[in-house]
Amino acid sequence: AQKVTQAQTEISVVEKEDVTLDCVYETRDTTYYLFWYKQPPSGELVFLIRRNSFDEQNEISGRYSWNFQKSTSSFNFTITASQVVDSAVYFCALSFTGNQFYFGTGTSLTVIP
Amino acid sequence: KAGVTQTPRYLIKTRGQQVTLSCSPISGHRSVSWYQQTPGQGLQFLFEYFSETQRNKGNFPGRFSGRQFSNSRSEMNVSTLELGDSALYLCASSPRGYEQYFGPGTRLTVT
């Protein structure tokens, strides 16, 4: 069975703090893709990153970084020096070549000024 | 390139009515997927169309249907609306089999 778990429902941090959003996935397939999306209050999901199952290299993009560990089936997302504009719901997702996506339940992040 | 567009953005319907939502994918994208997002159930996959054929289907009743046209535009129809159908309906288009770009959604309220 395919499943994505985001155990953190809501997180609040004070501006400039670092925050890590957890994502744990389940699949028996060896080829899969992991994603993070951001959903601001406007509703549109904004693509942040895609990793495939054969690439465990961590990635950094500005204040964002992602840690992919197949050994623990985790794909965690860290925001460094958080800003108010980072306030949103963040979704982790799992997909396969058949293009069916499995989304986690999302983590609502509030950055307090 | 223009992004995924969805019309209408907001809709209010009455129980028992039917509704049709429209999605125009990014130019060149042949796959269109639909999702229902509610506070209680999160993002749930409805179906995916590729080259006018339904390729994947989620676990929704037959009241939910869709289609895709030759220009890749897609429509989603919900018949006999129920209060529980109130949700944000998101459309996503894909150039390949493993990434999706989402539209702004249609917020449907059923009264």
mmCIF file with all atom_site columns, C-alpha atoms in Angstrom:
data_model
loop_
_atom_site.group_PDB
_atom_site.id
_atom_site.type_symbol
_atom_site.label_atom_id
_atom_site.label_alt_id
_atom_site.label_comp_id
_atom_site.label_asym_id
_atom_site.label_entity_id
_atom_site.label_seq_id
_atom_site.pdbx_PDB_ins_code
_atom_site.Cartn_x
_atom_site.Cartn_y
_atom_site.Cartn_z
_atom_site.occupancy
_atom_site.B_iso_or_equiv
_atom_site.pdbx_formal_charge
_atom_site.auth_seq_id
_atom_site.auth_comp_id
_atom_site.auth_asym_id
_atom_site.auth_atom_id
_atom_site.pdbx_PDB_model_num
ATOM 1   C CA . ALA A 1 1   ? 0.000   0.000  0.000   1.00 0.00 ? 1   ALA A CA 1
ATOM 2   C CA . GLN A 1 2   ? 1.131   3.512  -0.739  1.00 0.00 ? 2   GLN A CA 1
ATOM 3   C CA . LYS A 1 3   ? 0.911   6.037  2.030   1.00 0.00 ? 3   LYS A CA 1
ATOM 4   C CA . VAL A 1 4   ? 2.331   9.380  3.068   1.00 0.00 ? 4   VAL A CA 1
ATOM 5   C CA . THR A 1 5   ? 2.292   10.454 6.701   1.00 0.00 ? 5   THR A CA 1
ATOM 6   C CA . GLN A 1 6   ? 2.787   13.979 7.920   1.00 0.00 ? 6   GLN A CA 1
ATOM 7   C CA . ALA A 1 7   ? 2.460   13.600 11.641  1.00 0.00 ? 7   ALA A CA 1
ATOM 8   C CA . GLN A 1 8   ? 2.710   17.316 12.388  1.00 0.00 ? 8   GLN A CA 1
ATOM 9   C CA . THR A 1 9   ? -0.710  18.835 11.866  1.00 0.00 ? 9   THR A CA 1
ATOM 10  C CA . GLU A 1 10  ? 0.171   22.372 12.916  1.00 0.00 ? 10  GLU A CA 1
ATOM 11  C CA . ILE A 1 11  ? 3.423   24.095 13.735  1.00 0.00 ? 11  ILE A CA 1
ATOM 12  C CA . SER A 1 12  ? 3.992   27.628 14.977  1.00 0.00 ? 12  SER A CA 1
ATOM 13  C CA . VAL A 1 13  ? 7.385   29.261 15.035  1.00 0.00 ? 13  VAL A CA 1
ATOM 14  C CA . VAL A 1 14  ? 8.643   32.755 15.637  1.00 0.00 ? 14  VAL A CA 1
ATOM 15  C CA . GLU A 1 15  ? 10.119  34.543 12.671  1.00 0.00 ? 15  GLU A CA 1
ATOM 16  C CA . LYS A 1 16  ? 13.784  33.704 11.997  1.00 0.00 ? 16  LYS A CA 1
ATOM 17  C CA . GLU A 1 17  ? 13.565  30.335 13.703  1.00 0.00 ? 17  GLU A CA 1
ATOM 18  C CA . ASP A 1 18  ? 14.374  27.193 11.751  1.00 0.00 ? 18  ASP A CA 1
ATOM 19  C CA . VAL A 1 19  ? 11.615  24.649 11.276  1.00 0.00 ? 19  VAL A CA 1
ATOM 20  C CA . THR A 1 20  ? 11.566  21.088 9.963   1.00 0.00 ? 20  THR A CA 1
ATOM 21  C CA . LEU A 1 21  ? 8.485   19.490 8.456   1.00 0.00 ? 21  LEU A CA 1
ATOM 22  C CA . ASP A 1 22  ? 8.452   15.711 8.613   1.00 0.00 ? 22  ASP A CA 1
ATOM 23  C CA . CYS A 1 23  ? 7.307   13.314 5.918   1.00 0.00 ? 23  CYS A CA 1
ATOM 24  C CA . VAL A 1 24  ? 7.332   9.539  6.081   1.00 0.00 ? 24  VAL A CA 1
ATOM 25  C CA . TYR A 1 25  ? 6.220   7.417  3.156   1.00 0.00 ? 25  TYR A CA 1
ATOM 26  C CA . GLU A 1 26  ? 5.365   3.791  2.516   1.00 0.00 ? 26  GLU A CA 1
ATOM 27  C CA . THR A 1 27  ? 5.731   1.925  -0.734  1.00 0.00 ? 27  THR A CA 1
ATOM 28  C CA . ARG A 1 28  ? 7.062   -1.377 -1.970  1.00 0.00 ? 28  ARG A CA 1
ATOM 29  C CA . ASP A 1 29  ? 7.905   0.010  -5.384  1.00 0.00 ? 29  ASP A CA 1
ATOM 30  C CA . THR A 1 30  ? 11.550  0.687  -6.088  1.00 0.00 ? 30  THR A CA 1
ATOM 31  C CA . THR A 1 31  ? 10.850  3.517  -8.518  1.00 0.00 ? 31  THR A CA 1
ATOM 32  C CA . TYR A 1 32  ? 8.931   6.429  -7.108  1.00 0.00 ? 32  TYR A CA 1
ATOM 33  C CA . TYR A 1 33  ? 8.975   10.196 -6.798  1.00 0.00 ? 33  TYR A CA 1
ATOM 34  C CA . LEU A 1 34  ? 8.628   12.415 -3.779  1.00 0.00 ? 34  LEU A CA 1
ATOM 35  C CA . PHE A 1 35  ? 7.373   15.961 -3.794  1.00 0.00 ? 35  PHE A CA 1
ATOM 36  C CA . TRP A 1 36  ? 6.778   18.917 -1.542  1.00 0.00 ? 36  TRP A CA 1
ATOM 37  C CA . TYR A 1 37  ? 4.080   21.435 -2.347  1.00 0.00 ? 37  TYR A CA 1
ATOM 38  C CA . LYS A 1 38  ? 3.178   24.692 -0.611  1.00 0.00 ? 38  LYS A CA 1
ATOM 39  C CA . GLN A 1 39  ? -0.431  25.808 -0.386  1.00 0.00 ? 39  GLN A CA 1
ATOM 40  C CA . PRO A 1 40  ? -0.816  29.465 0.624   1.00 0.00 ? 40  PRO A CA 1
ATOM 41  C CA . PRO A 1 41  ? -4.210  30.816 1.685   1.00 0.00 ? 41  PRO A CA 1
ATOM 42  C CA . SER A 1 42  ? -5.067  31.507 -1.960  1.00 0.00 ? 42  SER A CA 1
ATOM 43  C CA . GLY A 1 43  ? -5.416  27.752 -2.432  1.00 0.00 ? 43  GLY A CA 1
ATOM 44  C CA . GLU A 1 44  ? -3.121  26.969 -5.339  1.00 0.00 ? 44  GLU A CA 1
ATOM 45  C CA . LEU A 1 45  ? -0.534  24.284 -4.696  1.00 0.00 ? 45  LEU A CA 1
ATOM 46  C CA . VAL A 1 46  ? 2.928   25.523 -5.532  1.00 0.00 ? 46  VAL A CA 1
ATOM 47  C CA . PHE A 1 47  ? 5.538   22.960 -6.546  1.00 0.00 ? 47  PHE A CA 1
ATOM 48  C CA . LEU A 1 48  ? 8.686   23.137 -4.408  1.00 0.00 ? 48  LEU A CA 1
ATOM 49  C CA . ILE A 1 49  ? 10.763  20.067 -5.165  1.00 0.00 ? 49  ILE A CA 1
ATOM 50  C CA . ARG A 1 50  ? 10.793  16.613 -6.751  1.00 0.00 ? 50  ARG A CA 1
ATOM 51  C CA . ARG A 1 51  ? 13.164  13.765 -5.932  1.00 0.00 ? 51  ARG A CA 1
ATOM 52  C CA . ASN A 1 52  ? 13.264  10.331 -7.480  1.00 0.00 ? 52  ASN A CA 1
ATOM 53  C CA . SER A 1 53  ? 13.939  7.193  -5.504  1.00 0.00 ? 53  SER A CA 1
ATOM 54  C CA . PHE A 1 54  ? 17.398  6.748  -6.971  1.00 0.00 ? 54  PHE A CA 1
ATOM 55  C CA . ASP A 1 55  ? 18.691  10.124 -5.932  1.00 0.00 ? 55  ASP A CA 1
ATOM 56  C CA . GLU A 1 56  ? 19.289  10.456 -2.215  1.00 0.00 ? 56  GLU A CA 1
ATOM 57  C CA . GLN A 1 57  ? 21.313  13.606 -2.486  1.00 0.00 ? 57  GLN A CA 1
ATOM 58  C CA . ASN A 1 58  ? 20.094  16.312 -0.187  1.00 0.00 ? 58  ASN A CA 1
ATOM 59  C CA . GLU A 1 59  ? 19.159  19.565 -1.815  1.00 0.00 ? 59  GLU A CA 1
ATOM 60  C CA . ILE A 1 60  ? 19.338  23.168 -0.750  1.00 0.00 ? 60  ILE A CA 1
ATOM 61  C CA . SER A 1 61  ? 17.523  26.031 -2.426  1.00 0.00 ? 61  SER A CA 1
ATOM 62  C CA . GLY A 1 62  ? 17.976  29.309 -0.640  1.00 0.00 ? 62  GLY A CA 1
ATOM 63  C CA . ARG A 1 63  ? 16.396  28.990 2.794   1.00 0.00 ? 63  ARG A CA 1
ATOM 64  C CA . TYR A 1 64  ? 14.840  25.624 1.895   1.00 0.00 ? 64  TYR A CA 1
ATOM 65  C CA . SER A 1 65  ? 16.545  22.267 2.243   1.00 0.00 ? 65  SER A CA 1
ATOM 66  C CA . TRP A 1 66  ? 15.389  18.708 1.892   1.00 0.00 ? 66  TRP A CA 1
ATOM 67  C CA . ASN A 1 67  ? 16.718  15.539 3.493   1.00 0.00 ? 67  ASN A CA 1
ATOM 68  C CA . PHE A 1 68  ? 15.820  12.287 1.705   1.00 0.00 ? 68  PHE A CA 1
ATOM 69  C CA . GLN A 1 69  ? 16.654  9.078  3.564   1.00 0.00 ? 69  GLN A CA 1
ATOM 70  C CA . LYS A 1 70  ? 15.522  5.797  2.027   1.00 0.00 ? 70  LYS A CA 1
ATOM 71  C CA . SER A 1 71  ? 16.672  3.858  5.090   1.00 0.00 ? 71  SER A CA 1
ATOM 72  C CA . THR A 1 72  ? 13.983  5.547  7.169   1.00 0.00 ? 72  THR A CA 1
ATOM 73  C CA . SER A 1 73  ? 11.550  6.263  4.290   1.00 0.00 ? 73  SER A CA 1
ATOM 74  C CA . SER A 1 74  ? 11.618  9.926  5.127   1.00 0.00 ? 74  SER A CA 1
ATOM 75  C CA . PHE A 1 75  ? 11.738  13.103 3.082   1.00 0.00 ? 75  PHE A CA 1
ATOM 76  C CA . ASN A 1 76  ? 11.954  15.989 5.505   1.00 0.00 ? 76  ASN A CA 1
ATOM 77  C CA . PHE A 1 77  ? 11.817  19.667 4.651   1.00 0.00 ? 77  PHE A CA 1
ATOM 78  C CA . THR A 1 78  ? 13.633  22.379 6.576   1.00 0.00 ? 78  THR A CA 1
ATOM 79  C CA . ILE A 1 79  ? 13.066  26.108 6.342   1.00 0.00 ? 79  ILE A CA 1
ATOM 80  C CA . THR A 1 80  ? 15.941  28.132 7.718   1.00 0.00 ? 80  THR A CA 1
ATOM 81  C CA . ALA A 1 81  ? 15.355  31.587 9.183   1.00 0.00 ? 81  ALA A CA 1
ATOM 82  C CA . SER A 1 82  ? 11.598  31.374 8.653   1.00 0.00 ? 82  SER A CA 1
ATOM 83  C CA . GLN A 1 83  ? 9.647   34.373 7.414   1.00 0.00 ? 83  GLN A CA 1
ATOM 84  C CA . VAL A 1 84  ? 5.999   35.345 7.682   1.00 0.00 ? 84  VAL A CA 1
ATOM 85  C CA . VAL A 1 85  ? 5.575   34.621 3.960   1.00 0.00 ? 85  VAL A CA 1
ATOM 86  C CA . ASP A 1 86  ? 6.399   30.982 4.695   1.00 0.00 ? 86  ASP A CA 1
ATOM 87  C CA . SER A 1 87  ? 3.071   30.626 6.507   1.00 0.00 ? 87  SER A CA 1
ATOM 88  C CA . ALA A 1 88  ? 1.098   28.071 4.516   1.00 0.00 ? 88  ALA A CA 1
ATOM 89  C CA . VAL A 1 89  ? 0.077   24.448 4.446   1.00 0.00 ? 89  VAL A CA 1
ATOM 90  C CA . TYR A 1 90  ? 2.818   22.173 3.186   1.00 0.00 ? 90  TYR A CA 1
ATOM 91  C CA . PHE A 1 91  ? 2.090   18.845 1.552   1.00 0.00 ? 91  PHE A CA 1
ATOM 92  C CA . CYS A 1 92  ? 4.382   15.928 0.950   1.00 0.00 ? 92  CYS A CA 1
ATOM 93  C CA . ALA A 1 93  ? 3.387   13.624 -1.911  1.00 0.00 ? 93  ALA A CA 1
ATOM 94  C CA . LEU A 1 94  ? 4.403   10.311 -3.434  1.00 0.00 ? 94  LEU A CA 1
ATOM 95  C CA . SER A 1 95  ? 3.896   9.354  -7.045  1.00 0.00 ? 95  SER A CA 1
ATOM 96  C CA . PHE A 1 96  ? 4.792   6.722  -9.579  1.00 0.00 ? 96  PHE A CA 1
ATOM 97  C CA . THR A 1 97  ? 5.162   6.553  -13.315 1.00 0.00 ? 97  THR A CA 1
ATOM 98  C CA . GLY A 1 98  ? 1.406   6.032  -13.594 1.00 0.00 ? 98  GLY A CA 1
ATOM 99  C CA . ASN A 1 99  ? 0.935   9.609  -12.412 1.00 0.00 ? 99  ASN A CA 1
ATOM 100 C CA . GLN A 1 100 ? -1.315  8.861  -9.451  1.00 0.00 ? 100 GLN A CA 1
ATOM 101 C CA . PHE A 1 101 ? -0.327  10.992 -6.518  1.00 0.00 ? 101 PHE A CA 1
ATOM 102 C CA . TYR A 1 102 ? -0.674  10.177 -2.858  1.00 0.00 ? 102 TYR A CA 1
ATOM 103 C CA . PHE A 1 103 ? -0.682  13.201 -0.608  1.00 0.00 ? 103 PHE A CA 1
ATOM 104 C CA . GLY A 1 104 ? -0.055  13.493 3.088   1.00 0.00 ? 104 GLY A CA 1
ATOM 105 C CA . THR A 1 105 ? -2.583  15.334 5.195   1.00 0.00 ? 105 THR A CA 1
ATOM 106 C CA . GLY A 1 106 ? -0.462  18.460 5.252   1.00 0.00 ? 106 GLY A CA 1
ATOM 107 C CA . THR A 1 107 ? 1.294   20.510 7.906   1.00 0.00 ? 107 THR A CA 1
ATOM 108 C CA . SER A 1 108 ? -0.003  23.973 8.602   1.00 0.00 ? 108 SER A CA 1
ATOM 109 C CA . LEU A 1 109 ? 2.902   26.282 9.349   1.00 0.00 ? 109 LEU A CA 1
ATOM 110 C CA . THR A 1 110 ? 2.367   29.638 11.032  1.00 0.00 ? 110 THR A CA 1
ATOM 111 C CA . VAL A 1 111 ? 5.290   31.988 11.307  1.00 0.00 ? 111 VAL A CA 1
ATOM 112 C CA . ILE A 1 112 ? 4.698   34.602 13.972  1.00 0.00 ? 112 ILE A CA 1
ATOM 113 C CA . PRO A 1 113 ? 6.296   38.007 13.414  1.00 0.00 ? 113 PRO A CA 1
ATOM 114 C CA . LYS B 2 1   ? 3.757   29.569 -20.499 1.00 0.00 ? 1   LYS B CA 1
ATOM 115 C CA . ALA B 2 2   ? 0.380   30.207 -18.954 1.00 0.00 ? 2   ALA B CA 1
ATOM 116 C CA . GLY B 2 3   ? -0.403  28.080 -15.932 1.00 0.00 ? 3   GLY B CA 1
ATOM 117 C CA . VAL B 2 4   ? -3.296  25.763 -15.305 1.00 0.00 ? 4   VAL B CA 1
ATOM 118 C CA . THR B 2 5   ? -6.580  27.623 -15.315 1.00 0.00 ? 5   THR B CA 1
ATOM 119 C CA . GLN B 2 6   ? -9.804  26.552 -13.683 1.00 0.00 ? 6   GLN B CA 1
ATOM 120 C CA . THR B 2 7   ? -13.260 27.988 -14.094 1.00 0.00 ? 7   THR B CA 1
ATOM 121 C CA . PRO B 2 8   ? -15.266 29.048 -12.280 1.00 0.00 ? 8   PRO B CA 1
ATOM 122 C CA . ARG B 2 9   ? -13.247 29.935 -9.194  1.00 0.00 ? 9   ARG B CA 1
ATOM 123 C CA . TYR B 2 10  ? -16.243 29.952 -6.892  1.00 0.00 ? 10  TYR B CA 1
ATOM 124 C CA . LEU B 2 11  ? -19.582 28.249 -7.155  1.00 0.00 ? 11  LEU B CA 1
ATOM 125 C CA . ILE B 2 12  ? -22.627 27.896 -4.936  1.00 0.00 ? 12  ILE B CA 1
ATOM 126 C CA . LYS B 2 13  ? -25.106 25.131 -5.700  1.00 0.00 ? 13  LYS B CA 1
ATOM 127 C CA . THR B 2 14  ? -28.085 23.543 -4.021  1.00 0.00 ? 14  THR B CA 1
ATOM 128 C CA . ARG B 2 15  ? -28.363 19.927 -2.956  1.00 0.00 ? 15  ARG B CA 1
ATOM 129 C CA . GLY B 2 16  ? -29.584 17.729 -5.779  1.00 0.00 ? 16  GLY B CA 1
ATOM 130 C CA . GLN B 2 17  ? -28.264 19.957 -8.539  1.00 0.00 ? 17  GLN B CA 1
ATOM 131 C CA . GLN B 2 18  ? -25.399 19.065 -10.795 1.00 0.00 ? 18  GLN B CA 1
ATOM 132 C CA . VAL B 2 19  ? -22.241 21.014 -11.530 1.00 0.00 ? 19  VAL B CA 1
ATOM 133 C CA . THR B 2 20  ? -19.548 21.083 -14.197 1.00 0.00 ? 20  THR B CA 1
ATOM 134 C CA . LEU B 2 21  ? -16.062 22.391 -13.526 1.00 0.00 ? 21  LEU B CA 1
ATOM 135 C CA . SER B 2 22  ? -13.539 23.173 -16.214 1.00 0.00 ? 22  SER B CA 1
ATOM 136 C CA . CYS B 2 23  ? -9.763  22.896 -16.365 1.00 0.00 ? 23  CYS B CA 1
ATOM 137 C CA . SER B 2 24  ? -7.361  24.079 -19.047 1.00 0.00 ? 24  SER B CA 1
ATOM 138 C CA . PRO B 2 25  ? -3.919  22.515 -18.691 1.00 0.00 ? 25  PRO B CA 1
ATOM 139 C CA . ILE B 2 26  ? -0.573  24.059 -19.443 1.00 0.00 ? 26  ILE B CA 1
ATOM 140 C CA . SER B 2 27  ? 0.049   24.052 -23.185 1.00 0.00 ? 27  SER B CA 1
ATOM 141 C CA . GLY B 2 28  ? 1.596   20.775 -24.261 1.00 0.00 ? 28  GLY B CA 1
ATOM 142 C CA . HIS B 2 29  ? 0.516   18.846 -21.183 1.00 0.00 ? 29  HIS B CA 1
ATOM 143 C CA . ARG B 2 30  ? -1.620  15.850 -22.072 1.00 0.00 ? 30  ARG B CA 1
ATOM 144 C CA . SER B 2 31  ? -2.411  14.547 -18.610 1.00 0.00 ? 31  SER B CA 1
ATOM 145 C CA . VAL B 2 32  ? -5.000  16.169 -16.387 1.00 0.00 ? 32  VAL B CA 1
ATOM 146 C CA . SER B 2 33  ? -5.805  15.018 -12.875 1.00 0.00 ? 33  SER B CA 1
ATOM 147 C CA . TRP B 2 34  ? -8.552  16.102 -10.505 1.00 0.00 ? 34  TRP B CA 1
ATOM 148 C CA . TYR B 2 35  ? -8.473  16.225 -6.722  1.00 0.00 ? 35  TYR B CA 1
ATOM 149 C CA . GLN B 2 36  ? -10.979 17.019 -4.018  1.00 0.00 ? 36  GLN B CA 1
ATOM 150 C CA . GLN B 2 37  ? -9.688  18.839 -0.964  1.00 0.00 ? 37  GLN B CA 1
ATOM 151 C CA . THR B 2 38  ? -11.702 19.028 2.234   1.00 0.00 ? 38  THR B CA 1
ATOM 152 C CA . PRO B 2 39  ? -10.617 19.878 5.784   1.00 0.00 ? 39  PRO B CA 1
ATOM 153 C CA . GLY B 2 40  ? -11.525 16.415 7.015   1.00 0.00 ? 40  GLY B CA 1
ATOM 154 C CA . GLN B 2 41  ? -10.203 14.214 4.206   1.00 0.00 ? 41  GLN B CA 1
ATOM 155 C CA . GLY B 2 42  ? -7.326  16.253 2.853   1.00 0.00 ? 42  GLY B CA 1
ATOM 156 C CA . LEU B 2 43  ? -6.386  15.924 -0.806  1.00 0.00 ? 43  LEU B CA 1
ATOM 157 C CA . GLN B 2 44  ? -8.074  12.986 -2.463  1.00 0.00 ? 44  GLN B CA 1
ATOM 158 C CA . PHE B 2 45  ? -7.446  11.840 -6.002  1.00 0.00 ? 45  PHE B CA 1
ATOM 159 C CA . LEU B 2 46  ? -10.542 11.731 -8.201  1.00 0.00 ? 46  LEU B CA 1
ATOM 160 C CA . PHE B 2 47  ? -9.299  10.697 -11.634 1.00 0.00 ? 47  PHE B CA 1
ATOM 161 C CA . GLU B 2 48  ? -6.695  11.278 -14.288 1.00 0.00 ? 48  GLU B CA 1
ATOM 162 C CA . TYR B 2 49  ? -7.142  11.683 -18.008 1.00 0.00 ? 49  TYR B CA 1
ATOM 163 C CA . PHE B 2 50  ? -4.519  11.253 -20.670 1.00 0.00 ? 50  PHE B CA 1
ATOM 164 C CA . SER B 2 51  ? -5.214  11.769 -24.364 1.00 0.00 ? 51  SER B CA 1
ATOM 165 C CA . GLU B 2 52  ? -8.976  11.759 -23.779 1.00 0.00 ? 52  GLU B CA 1
ATOM 166 C CA . THR B 2 53  ? -8.918  8.453  -21.868 1.00 0.00 ? 53  THR B CA 1
ATOM 167 C CA . GLN B 2 54  ? -9.411  7.965  -18.164 1.00 0.00 ? 54  GLN B CA 1
ATOM 168 C CA . ARG B 2 55  ? -6.208  6.343  -17.012 1.00 0.00 ? 55  ARG B CA 1
ATOM 169 C CA . ASN B 2 56  ? -6.598  6.285  -13.233 1.00 0.00 ? 56  ASN B CA 1
ATOM 170 C CA . LYS B 2 57  ? -9.566  6.582  -10.941 1.00 0.00 ? 57  LYS B CA 1
ATOM 171 C CA . GLY B 2 58  ? -9.838  7.197  -7.224  1.00 0.00 ? 58  GLY B CA 1
ATOM 172 C CA . ASN B 2 59  ? -12.397 5.855  -4.824  1.00 0.00 ? 59  ASN B CA 1
ATOM 173 C CA . PHE B 2 60  ? -15.345 8.161  -5.448  1.00 0.00 ? 60  PHE B CA 1
ATOM 174 C CA . PRO B 2 61  ? -18.965 7.335  -6.267  1.00 0.00 ? 61  PRO B CA 1
ATOM 175 C CA . GLY B 2 62  ? -20.243 7.319  -9.816  1.00 0.00 ? 62  GLY B CA 1
ATOM 176 C CA . ARG B 2 63  ? -21.778 10.770 -9.309  1.00 0.00 ? 63  ARG B CA 1
ATOM 177 C CA . PHE B 2 64  ? -18.306 12.093 -10.012 1.00 0.00 ? 64  PHE B CA 1
ATOM 178 C CA . SER B 2 65  ? -17.328 11.874 -13.648 1.00 0.00 ? 65  SER B CA 1
ATOM 179 C CA . GLY B 2 66  ? -15.009 13.595 -16.032 1.00 0.00 ? 66  GLY B CA 1
ATOM 180 C CA . ARG B 2 67  ? -13.868 13.847 -19.560 1.00 0.00 ? 67  ARG B CA 1
ATOM 181 C CA . GLN B 2 68  ? -11.039 15.253 -21.590 1.00 0.00 ? 68  GLN B CA 1
ATOM 182 C CA . PHE B 2 69  ? -11.241 16.874 -24.967 1.00 0.00 ? 69  PHE B CA 1
ATOM 183 C CA . SER B 2 70  ? -8.861  16.621 -27.893 1.00 0.00 ? 70  SER B CA 1
ATOM 184 C CA . ASN B 2 71  ? -7.228  19.928 -26.894 1.00 0.00 ? 71  ASN B CA 1
ATOM 185 C CA . SER B 2 72  ? -6.497  18.386 -23.435 1.00 0.00 ? 72  SER B CA 1
ATOM 186 C CA . ARG B 2 73  ? -9.009  20.615 -21.663 1.00 0.00 ? 73  ARG B CA 1
ATOM 187 C CA . SER B 2 74  ? -10.920 18.659 -19.072 1.00 0.00 ? 74  SER B CA 1
ATOM 188 C CA . GLU B 2 75  ? -14.263 18.904 -17.364 1.00 0.00 ? 75  GLU B CA 1
ATOM 189 C CA . MET B 2 76  ? -15.437 17.346 -14.157 1.00 0.00 ? 76  MET B CA 1
ATOM 190 C CA . ASN B 2 77  ? -19.101 16.768 -13.425 1.00 0.00 ? 77  ASN B CA 1
ATOM 191 C CA . VAL B 2 78  ? -20.806 16.036 -10.142 1.00 0.00 ? 78  VAL B CA 1
ATOM 192 C CA . SER B 2 79  ? -24.445 15.017 -10.306 1.00 0.00 ? 79  SER B CA 1
ATOM 193 C CA . THR B 2 80  ? -26.999 15.023 -7.512  1.00 0.00 ? 80  THR B CA 1
ATOM 194 C CA . LEU B 2 81  ? -24.910 17.219 -5.263  1.00 0.00 ? 81  LEU B CA 1
ATOM 195 C CA . GLU B 2 82  ? -24.685 16.464 -1.555  1.00 0.00 ? 82  GLU B CA 1
ATOM 196 C CA . LEU B 2 83  ? -23.634 18.753 1.272   1.00 0.00 ? 83  LEU B CA 1
ATOM 197 C CA . GLY B 2 84  ? -20.465 16.690 1.653   1.00 0.00 ? 84  GLY B CA 1
ATOM 198 C CA . ASP B 2 85  ? -19.385 17.610 -1.859  1.00 0.00 ? 85  ASP B CA 1
ATOM 199 C CA . SER B 2 86  ? -18.522 21.086 -0.652  1.00 0.00 ? 86  SER B CA 1
ATOM 200 C CA . ALA B 2 87  ? -14.795 21.296 -1.237  1.00 0.00 ? 87  ALA B CA 1
ATOM 201 C CA . LEU B 2 88  ? -11.958 22.851 -3.144  1.00 0.00 ? 88  LEU B CA 1
ATOM 202 C CA . TYR B 2 89  ? -11.570 20.995 -6.433  1.00 0.00 ? 89  TYR B CA 1
ATOM 203 C CA . LEU B 2 90  ? -8.070  21.135 -7.814  1.00 0.00 ? 90  LEU B CA 1
ATOM 204 C CA . CYS B 2 91  ? -6.946  20.301 -11.290 1.00 0.00 ? 91  CYS B CA 1
ATOM 205 C CA . ALA B 2 92  ? -3.354  19.457 -12.161 1.00 0.00 ? 92  ALA B CA 1
ATOM 206 C CA . SER B 2 93  ? -1.682  19.002 -15.508 1.00 0.00 ? 93  SER B CA 1
ATOM 207 C CA . SER B 2 94  ? 1.383   16.978 -16.230 1.00 0.00 ? 94  SER B CA 1
ATOM 208 C CA . PRO B 2 95  ? 3.905   16.825 -19.055 1.00 0.00 ? 95  PRO B CA 1
ATOM 209 C CA . ARG B 2 96  ? 5.168   13.445 -17.961 1.00 0.00 ? 96  ARG B CA 1
ATOM 210 C CA . GLY B 2 97  ? 4.121   10.660 -15.695 1.00 0.00 ? 97  GLY B CA 1
ATOM 211 C CA . TYR B 2 98  ? 5.548   11.878 -12.431 1.00 0.00 ? 98  TYR B CA 1
ATOM 212 C CA . GLU B 2 99  ? 5.064   15.590 -11.818 1.00 0.00 ? 99  GLU B CA 1
ATOM 213 C CA . GLN B 2 100 ? 2.040   17.800 -11.640 1.00 0.00 ? 100 GLN B CA 1
ATOM 214 C CA . TYR B 2 101 ? 1.307   21.504 -11.803 1.00 0.00 ? 101 TYR B CA 1
ATOM 215 C CA . PHE B 2 102 ? -1.812  22.661 -10.039 1.00 0.00 ? 102 PHE B CA 1
ATOM 216 C CA . GLY B 2 103 ? -4.424  25.239 -10.876 1.00 0.00 ? 103 GLY B CA 1
ATOM 217 C CA . PRO B 2 104 ? -5.964  27.676 -8.366  1.00 0.00 ? 104 PRO B CA 1
ATOM 218 C CA . GLY B 2 105 ? -8.955  25.434 -7.754  1.00 0.00 ? 105 GLY B CA 1
ATOM 219 C CA . THR B 2 106 ? -12.710 25.834 -7.814  1.00 0.00 ? 106 THR B CA 1
ATOM 220 C CA . ARG B 2 107 ? -14.343 26.273 -4.444  1.00 0.00 ? 107 ARG B CA 1
ATOM 221 C CA . LEU B 2 108 ? -17.728 24.588 -4.507  1.00 0.00 ? 108 LEU B CA 1
ATOM 222 C CA . THR B 2 109 ? -20.255 25.239 -1.779  1.00 0.00 ? 109 THR B CA 1
ATOM 223 C CA . VAL B 2 110 ? -23.363 23.071 -1.629  1.00 0.00 ? 110 VAL B CA 1
ATOM 224 C CA . THR B 2 111 ? -26.273 24.434 0.405   1.00 0.00 ? 111 THR B CA 1
#
